[in-house]
């Protein structure tokens, strides 16, 4: 068998490179075609628009740098690796070069960090005073929701009072504010109305995630963590638990229904107080 020459090796390398490139390009094309959309699900909240803008600007900035750096690396390999007998230039202490490759990325990163800081502060500022409040509770392996009822106040709860059938939320009958609390299987929200979501967990850590709202908040046992957002599109969305929480994690879904104020009031009117009547 003849020993491959340098030219043979280069031809083989070029074929492998072309094959890898074609595989990646075909993979991306098929994925886009099968999904029918470019990437993220259509955004349906006010904060989501800010997050998407930040996401894409970060992607374009880092993506452009990634391509440029690798193109430069490729050029160097092509230019200086061809003959294989050149020695690389080598020196110590090049003040200007060192300052350049330290300061330019530092400034770029500082700009991106402050861009995310602006979005973060907008998302985490105090919610508007007219926001409605709802509680979300994760448990293995379902979601439940609690509305405060006409008095606008959530009643006291106690894990010791939890009865899976009669009192799944552990509402305390001794607290008058608990008498009108509503516990529901679906989360209903009003379009364009800010909502404060109090996220809780009954057993282990779960995560309240609605992709279209770009909202993701861990549900931690023993804590009530609040987050808020404004749903901007009517429709039905999926809550997917985003924290591996046990064998049934994959079926831990909930539904969010975003509707007009009239439909919401009509639905709310049909709900019955969760607390069992006193015996
Ligand atoms: Cu879960």
mmCIF file of C-alpha atoms and ligand atoms in Angstrom:
data_model
loop_
_atom_site.group_PDB
_atom_site.id
_atom_site.type_symbol
_atom_site.label_atom_id
_atom_site.label_comp_id
_atom_site.label_asym_id
_atom_site.label_seq_id
_atom_site.Cartn_x
_atom_site.Cartn_y
_atom_site.Cartn_z
ATOM 1 C CA UNK A 1 0.000 0.000 0.000
ATOM 2 C CA UNK A 2 1.527 3.353 -1.035
ATOM 3 C CA UNK A 3 2.366 5.800 1.717
ATOM 4 C CA UNK A 4 -0.021 8.830 1.509
ATOM 5 C CA UNK A 5 1.677 11.997 0.427
ATOM 6 C CA UNK A 6 1.204 15.396 1.971
ATOM 7 C CA UNK A 7 -1.175 16.335 -0.850
ATOM 8 C CA UNK A 8 -3.290 13.179 -0.208
ATOM 9 C CA UNK A 9 -3.604 14.077 3.457
ATOM 10 C CA UNK A 10 -4.769 17.569 2.585
ATOM 11 C CA UNK A 11 -7.403 16.203 0.209
ATOM 12 C CA UNK A 12 -8.700 13.823 2.919
ATOM 13 C CA UNK A 13 -8.817 16.652 5.469
ATOM 14 C CA UNK A 14 -10.757 18.835 3.016
ATOM 15 C CA UNK A 15 -13.299 16.022 2.420
ATOM 16 C CA UNK A 16 -13.805 15.477 6.178
ATOM 17 C CA UNK A 17 -14.220 19.221 6.723
ATOM 18 C CA UNK A 18 -16.815 19.417 3.911
ATOM 19 C CA UNK A 19 -18.687 16.422 5.361
ATOM 20 C CA UNK A 20 -18.844 17.959 8.855
ATOM 21 C CA UNK A 21 -20.008 21.289 7.435
ATOM 22 C CA UNK A 22 -22.726 19.626 5.309
ATOM 23 C CA UNK A 23 -23.956 17.556 8.287
ATOM 24 C CA UNK A 24 -24.267 20.621 10.516
ATOM 25 C CA UNK A 25 -25.952 22.692 7.772
ATOM 26 C CA UNK A 26 -28.451 19.891 6.971
ATOM 27 C CA UNK A 27 -29.147 19.330 10.686
ATOM 28 C CA UNK A 28 -29.945 22.999 11.232
ATOM 29 C CA UNK A 29 -32.093 23.167 8.073
ATOM 30 C CA UNK A 30 -34.136 20.049 8.977
ATOM 31 C CA UNK A 31 -34.613 21.223 12.564
ATOM 32 C CA UNK A 32 -35.886 24.626 11.449
ATOM 33 C CA UNK A 33 -38.193 23.008 8.896
ATOM 34 C CA UNK A 34 -39.606 20.479 11.401
ATOM 35 C CA UNK A 35 -40.226 23.119 14.071
ATOM 36 C CA UNK A 36 -41.758 25.571 11.636
ATOM 37 C CA UNK A 37 -40.215 28.509 13.458
ATOM 38 C CA UNK A 38 -36.799 30.016 13.929
ATOM 39 C CA UNK A 39 -36.236 29.487 17.649
ATOM 40 C CA UNK A 40 -38.102 30.736 20.693
ATOM 41 C CA UNK A 41 -41.869 30.296 21.108
ATOM 42 C CA UNK A 42 -43.793 33.525 20.337
ATOM 43 C CA UNK A 43 -43.483 35.922 23.259
ATOM 44 C CA UNK A 44 -46.673 36.643 25.256
ATOM 45 C CA UNK A 45 -45.612 38.963 28.079
ATOM 46 C CA UNK A 46 -44.294 42.505 28.439
ATOM 47 C CA UNK A 47 -41.076 41.420 30.177
ATOM 48 C CA UNK A 48 -40.544 38.730 27.586
ATOM 49 C CA UNK A 49 -39.973 41.351 24.892
ATOM 50 C CA UNK A 50 -37.082 42.834 26.917
ATOM 51 C CA UNK A 51 -35.614 39.404 27.601
ATOM 52 C CA UNK A 52 -35.770 38.415 23.930
ATOM 53 C CA UNK A 53 -34.107 41.661 22.874
ATOM 54 C CA UNK A 54 -31.301 41.049 25.386
ATOM 55 C CA UNK A 55 -31.011 37.409 24.336
ATOM 56 C CA UNK A 56 -30.664 38.218 20.644
ATOM 57 C CA UNK A 57 -28.280 41.153 21.110
ATOM 58 C CA UNK A 58 -26.040 38.967 23.303
ATOM 59 C CA UNK A 59 -26.246 36.215 20.710
ATOM 60 C CA UNK A 60 -25.304 38.522 17.816
ATOM 61 C CA UNK A 61 -22.427 40.174 19.704
ATOM 62 C CA UNK A 62 -20.893 36.924 20.987
ATOM 63 C CA UNK A 63 -21.759 35.083 17.741
ATOM 64 C CA UNK A 64 -19.989 37.693 15.593
ATOM 65 C CA UNK A 65 -16.899 37.541 17.827
ATOM 66 C CA UNK A 66 -16.978 33.734 17.771
ATOM 67 C CA UNK A 67 -17.045 33.659 13.953
ATOM 68 C CA UNK A 68 -14.346 36.345 13.604
ATOM 69 C CA UNK A 69 -11.973 34.663 16.085
ATOM 70 C CA UNK A 70 -12.386 31.268 14.430
ATOM 71 C CA UNK A 71 -12.013 32.703 10.956
ATOM 72 C CA UNK A 72 -8.762 34.343 12.107
ATOM 73 C CA UNK A 73 -7.599 31.069 13.695
ATOM 74 C CA UNK A 74 -8.440 29.216 10.478
ATOM 75 C CA UNK A 75 -6.543 31.797 8.448
ATOM 76 C CA UNK A 76 -3.455 31.355 10.635
ATOM 77 C CA UNK A 77 -3.605 27.573 10.299
ATOM 78 C CA UNK A 78 -4.014 27.863 6.535
ATOM 79 C CA UNK A 79 -1.328 30.518 6.126
ATOM 80 C CA UNK A 80 1.349 29.153 8.442
ATOM 81 C CA UNK A 81 0.553 25.479 8.716
ATOM 82 C CA UNK A 82 0.799 24.730 4.991
ATOM 83 C CA UNK A 83 4.505 24.087 4.747
ATOM 84 C CA UNK A 84 4.857 22.660 8.227
ATOM 85 C CA UNK A 85 8.483 23.730 8.623
ATOM 86 C CA UNK A 86 8.032 27.389 9.625
ATOM 87 C CA UNK A 87 8.918 28.387 13.150
ATOM 88 C CA UNK A 88 6.457 30.606 14.989
ATOM 89 C CA UNK A 89 7.565 34.068 16.090
ATOM 90 C CA UNK A 90 8.007 34.162 19.847
ATOM 91 C CA UNK A 91 8.471 37.070 22.242
ATOM 92 C CA UNK A 92 7.998 38.140 25.833
ATOM 93 C CA UNK A 93 6.102 41.208 27.026
ATOM 94 C CA UNK A 94 4.225 43.006 24.308
ATOM 95 C CA UNK A 95 2.576 45.721 26.374
ATOM 96 C CA UNK A 96 0.288 47.076 23.650
ATOM 97 C CA UNK A 97 -0.913 43.651 22.507
ATOM 98 C CA UNK A 98 -1.567 42.497 26.079
ATOM 99 C CA UNK A 99 -3.495 45.653 26.934
ATOM 100 C CA UNK A 100 -5.549 45.331 23.753
ATOM 101 C CA UNK A 101 -6.596 41.723 24.269
ATOM 102 C CA UNK A 102 -7.417 42.428 27.925
ATOM 103 C CA UNK A 103 -9.237 45.745 27.630
ATOM 104 C CA UNK A 104 -11.295 45.124 24.475
ATOM 105 C CA UNK A 105 -13.030 41.966 25.829
ATOM 106 C CA UNK A 106 -13.351 43.648 29.267
ATOM 107 C CA UNK A 107 -15.188 46.615 27.775
ATOM 108 C CA UNK A 108 -17.374 44.299 25.668
ATOM 109 C CA UNK A 109 -18.300 42.204 28.703
ATOM 110 C CA UNK A 110 -18.972 45.314 30.825
ATOM 111 C CA UNK A 111 -21.372 46.594 28.141
ATOM 112 C CA UNK A 112 -23.236 43.250 28.039
ATOM 113 C CA UNK A 113 -23.385 43.007 31.837
ATOM 114 C CA UNK A 114 -24.894 46.494 32.082
ATOM 115 C CA UNK A 115 -27.398 45.646 29.318
ATOM 116 C CA UNK A 116 -28.589 42.668 31.375
ATOM 117 C CA UNK A 117 -28.522 44.796 34.539
ATOM 118 C CA UNK A 118 -31.004 47.221 32.975
ATOM 119 C CA UNK A 119 -33.371 44.387 31.989
ATOM 120 C CA UNK A 120 -32.967 42.705 35.394
ATOM 121 C CA UNK A 121 -33.874 45.921 37.245
ATOM 122 C CA UNK A 122 -36.979 46.390 35.064
ATOM 123 C CA UNK A 123 -38.152 42.826 35.694
ATOM 124 C CA UNK A 124 -37.486 42.900 39.428
ATOM 125 C CA UNK A 125 -38.809 46.345 40.278
ATOM 126 C CA UNK A 126 -41.920 46.604 42.465
ATOM 127 C CA UNK A 127 -45.114 45.430 40.747
ATOM 128 C CA UNK A 128 -47.808 47.991 39.853
ATOM 129 C CA UNK A 129 -50.374 48.548 42.602
ATOM 130 C CA UNK A 130 -53.278 47.359 40.418
ATOM 131 C CA UNK A 131 -51.697 43.926 39.909
ATOM 132 C CA UNK A 132 -53.852 40.935 40.731
ATOM 133 C CA UNK A 133 -52.374 38.331 43.066
ATOM 134 C CA UNK A 134 -52.474 34.581 42.672
ATOM 135 C CA UNK A 135 -50.672 31.769 44.402
ATOM 136 C CA UNK A 136 -49.084 28.885 42.503
ATOM 137 C CA UNK A 137 -48.186 25.698 44.328
ATOM 138 C CA UNK A 138 -46.153 22.866 42.901
ATOM 139 C CA UNK A 139 -46.378 19.349 44.252
ATOM 140 C CA UNK A 140 -45.399 15.913 42.986
ATOM 141 C CA UNK A 141 -46.659 16.017 40.192
ATOM 142 C CA UNK A 142 -49.177 18.763 39.567
ATOM 143 C CA UNK A 143 -49.848 22.474 39.890
ATOM 144 C CA UNK A 144 -52.593 24.127 41.917
ATOM 145 C CA UNK A 145 -53.591 27.749 42.104
ATOM 146 C CA UNK A 146 -55.170 29.829 44.833
ATOM 147 C CA UNK A 147 -57.099 33.071 44.457
ATOM 148 C CA UNK A 148 -57.773 35.233 47.526
ATOM 149 C CA UNK A 149 -61.532 35.519 46.911
ATOM 150 C CA UNK A 150 -63.680 38.678 47.242
ATOM 151 C CA UNK A 151 -61.903 39.864 50.427
ATOM 152 C CA UNK A 152 -58.617 40.115 48.491
ATOM 153 C CA UNK A 153 -56.701 38.373 51.292
ATOM 154 C CA UNK A 154 -55.183 34.903 51.372
ATOM 155 C CA UNK A 155 -56.166 32.871 54.413
ATOM 156 C CA UNK A 156 -53.642 31.228 56.680
ATOM 157 C CA UNK A 157 -52.457 27.769 55.675
ATOM 158 C CA UNK A 158 -50.917 24.988 57.700
ATOM 159 C CA UNK A 159 -49.343 21.856 56.196
ATOM 160 C CA UNK A 160 -50.791 19.828 59.110
ATOM 161 C CA UNK A 161 -54.310 20.623 57.886
ATOM 162 C CA UNK A 162 -53.705 19.285 54.371
ATOM 163 C CA UNK A 163 -56.234 16.680 53.376
ATOM 164 C CA UNK A 164 -55.717 15.605 49.744
ATOM 165 C CA UNK A 165 -59.461 15.461 49.038
ATOM 166 C CA UNK A 166 -61.161 17.874 51.390
ATOM 167 C CA UNK A 167 -58.511 20.505 51.985
ATOM 168 C CA UNK A 168 -55.612 20.088 49.543
ATOM 169 C CA UNK A 169 -54.167 23.503 50.366
ATOM 170 C CA UNK A 170 -54.261 23.115 54.170
ATOM 171 C CA UNK A 171 -56.450 26.199 54.662
ATOM 172 C CA UNK A 172 -57.051 27.115 58.294
ATOM 173 C CA UNK A 173 -60.817 27.279 59.050
ATOM 174 C CA UNK A 174 -60.037 29.441 62.107
ATOM 175 C CA UNK A 175 -58.893 32.290 59.836
ATOM 176 C CA UNK A 176 -61.871 34.230 58.403
ATOM 177 C CA UNK A 177 -59.740 35.290 55.394
ATOM 178 C CA UNK A 178 -59.503 31.624 54.360
ATOM 179 C CA UNK A 179 -63.273 31.147 54.037
ATOM 180 C CA UNK A 180 -63.533 32.596 50.515
ATOM 181 C CA UNK A 181 -60.175 31.411 49.104
ATOM 182 C CA UNK A 182 -60.505 29.624 45.776
ATOM 183 C CA UNK A 183 -58.297 26.709 44.774
ATOM 184 C CA UNK A 184 -58.244 25.836 41.070
ATOM 185 C CA UNK A 185 -56.655 23.367 38.664
ATOM 186 C CA UNK A 186 -55.989 25.919 35.911
ATOM 187 C CA UNK A 187 -54.363 29.323 36.166
ATOM 188 C CA UNK A 188 -56.602 32.013 34.687
ATOM 189 C CA UNK A 189 -55.124 35.463 34.023
ATOM 190 C CA UNK A 190 -56.440 38.682 32.539
ATOM 191 C CA UNK A 191 -54.780 39.921 29.365
ATOM 192 C CA UNK A 192 -52.741 43.139 29.812
ATOM 193 C CA UNK A 193 -53.283 43.106 33.576
ATOM 194 C CA UNK A 194 -50.133 42.764 35.711
ATOM 195 C CA UNK A 195 -50.130 39.687 37.902
ATOM 196 C CA UNK A 196 -48.130 38.941 41.031
ATOM 197 C CA UNK A 197 -47.505 35.229 41.278
ATOM 198 C CA UNK A 198 -46.607 33.847 44.708
ATOM 199 C CA UNK A 199 -44.753 30.620 44.012
ATOM 200 C CA UNK A 200 -44.756 27.845 46.629
ATOM 201 C CA UNK A 201 -43.985 24.139 46.865
ATOM 202 C CA UNK A 202 -45.637 21.455 48.936
ATOM 203 C CA UNK A 203 -42.947 18.780 48.961
ATOM 204 C CA UNK A 204 -39.729 19.225 46.979
ATOM 205 C CA UNK A 205 -38.275 21.945 44.761
ATOM 206 C CA UNK A 206 -40.211 22.556 41.537
ATOM 207 C CA UNK A 207 -39.953 25.384 39.039
ATOM 208 C CA UNK A 208 -42.799 27.438 37.612
ATOM 209 C CA UNK A 209 -41.926 27.916 33.948
ATOM 210 C CA UNK A 210 -44.063 29.396 31.190
ATOM 211 C CA UNK A 211 -41.922 29.674 28.079
ATOM 212 C CA UNK A 212 -44.180 32.193 26.288
ATOM 213 C CA UNK A 213 -44.013 34.594 29.253
ATOM 214 C CA UNK A 214 -40.225 34.040 29.605
ATOM 215 C CA UNK A 215 -40.948 33.465 33.301
ATOM 216 C CA UNK A 216 -39.145 30.848 35.334
ATOM 217 C CA UNK A 217 -39.174 30.789 39.119
ATOM 218 C CA UNK A 218 -38.135 28.016 41.475
ATOM 219 C CA UNK A 219 -40.780 26.821 43.917
ATOM 220 C CA UNK A 220 -39.031 26.107 47.209
ATOM 221 C CA UNK A 221 -40.650 24.281 50.149
ATOM 222 C CA UNK A 222 -41.053 26.591 53.140
ATOM 223 C CA UNK A 223 -40.697 29.762 51.066
ATOM 224 C CA UNK A 224 -43.086 31.996 49.184
ATOM 225 C CA UNK A 225 -41.247 33.599 46.284
ATOM 226 C CA UNK A 226 -43.007 36.323 44.388
ATOM 227 C CA UNK A 227 -42.542 37.240 40.757
ATOM 228 C CA UNK A 228 -44.683 39.393 38.483
ATOM 229 C CA UNK A 229 -45.320 39.926 34.797
ATOM 230 C CA UNK A 230 -47.926 41.210 32.344
ATOM 231 C CA UNK A 231 -49.490 38.668 29.959
ATOM 232 C CA UNK A 232 -50.067 40.439 26.650
ATOM 233 C CA UNK A 233 -51.715 37.790 24.445
ATOM 234 C CA UNK A 234 -54.852 35.766 25.048
ATOM 235 C CA UNK A 235 -54.470 32.025 24.665
ATOM 236 C CA UNK A 236 -53.676 28.794 26.448
ATOM 237 C CA UNK A 237 -50.124 28.172 27.569
ATOM 238 C CA UNK A 238 -48.326 25.308 29.229
ATOM 239 C CA UNK A 239 -46.685 25.441 32.629
ATOM 240 C CA UNK A 240 -43.816 22.993 32.541
ATOM 241 C CA UNK A 241 -42.054 22.103 35.762
ATOM 242 C CA UNK A 242 -38.435 23.102 35.096
ATOM 243 C CA UNK A 243 -36.832 21.367 38.059
ATOM 244 C CA UNK A 244 -36.320 17.606 38.063
ATOM 245 C CA UNK A 245 -38.592 16.722 40.991
ATOM 246 C CA UNK A 246 -39.094 12.950 40.888
ATOM 247 C CA UNK A 247 -40.263 10.070 38.682
ATOM 248 C CA UNK A 248 -43.363 11.959 37.497
ATOM 249 C CA UNK A 249 -41.502 15.171 36.638
ATOM 250 C CA UNK A 250 -42.133 14.693 32.926
ATOM 251 C CA UNK A 251 -45.926 14.794 33.355
ATOM 252 C CA UNK A 252 -45.917 17.787 35.694
ATOM 253 C CA UNK A 253 -47.796 20.232 33.519
ATOM 254 C CA UNK A 254 -50.315 22.933 34.185
ATOM 255 C CA UNK A 255 -52.433 25.209 32.030
ATOM 256 C CA UNK A 256 -52.499 28.992 31.926
ATOM 257 C CA UNK A 257 -55.514 30.582 30.283
ATOM 258 C CA UNK A 258 -55.095 34.254 29.402
ATOM 259 C CA UNK A 259 -58.463 35.845 28.636
ATOM 260 C CA UNK A 260 -60.379 39.121 28.611
ATOM 261 C CA UNK A 261 -61.643 40.625 31.879
ATOM 262 C CA UNK A 262 -65.273 39.531 31.287
ATOM 263 C CA UNK A 263 -64.380 35.904 30.582
ATOM 264 C CA UNK A 264 -62.125 35.931 33.632
ATOM 265 C CA UNK A 265 -64.862 37.283 35.925
ATOM 266 C CA UNK A 266 -67.328 34.737 34.546
ATOM 267 C CA UNK A 267 -64.911 31.892 35.256
ATOM 268 C CA UNK A 268 -64.077 33.251 38.719
ATOM 269 C CA UNK A 269 -67.784 33.447 39.536
ATOM 270 C CA UNK A 270 -68.171 29.714 38.858
ATOM 271 C CA UNK A 271 -65.470 28.707 41.349
ATOM 272 C CA UNK A 272 -66.495 27.523 44.794
ATOM 273 C CA UNK A 273 -64.604 28.325 47.996
ATOM 274 C CA UNK A 274 -62.023 25.634 48.677
ATOM 275 C CA UNK A 275 -62.600 25.256 52.391
ATOM 276 C CA UNK A 276 -65.020 22.471 53.346
ATOM 277 C CA UNK A 277 -68.077 23.746 55.226
ATOM 278 C CA UNK A 278 -67.693 23.508 59.010
ATOM 279 C CA UNK A 279 -68.876 20.246 60.532
HETATM 280 CU CU1 LIG B 1 -41.940 19.480 39.614
#
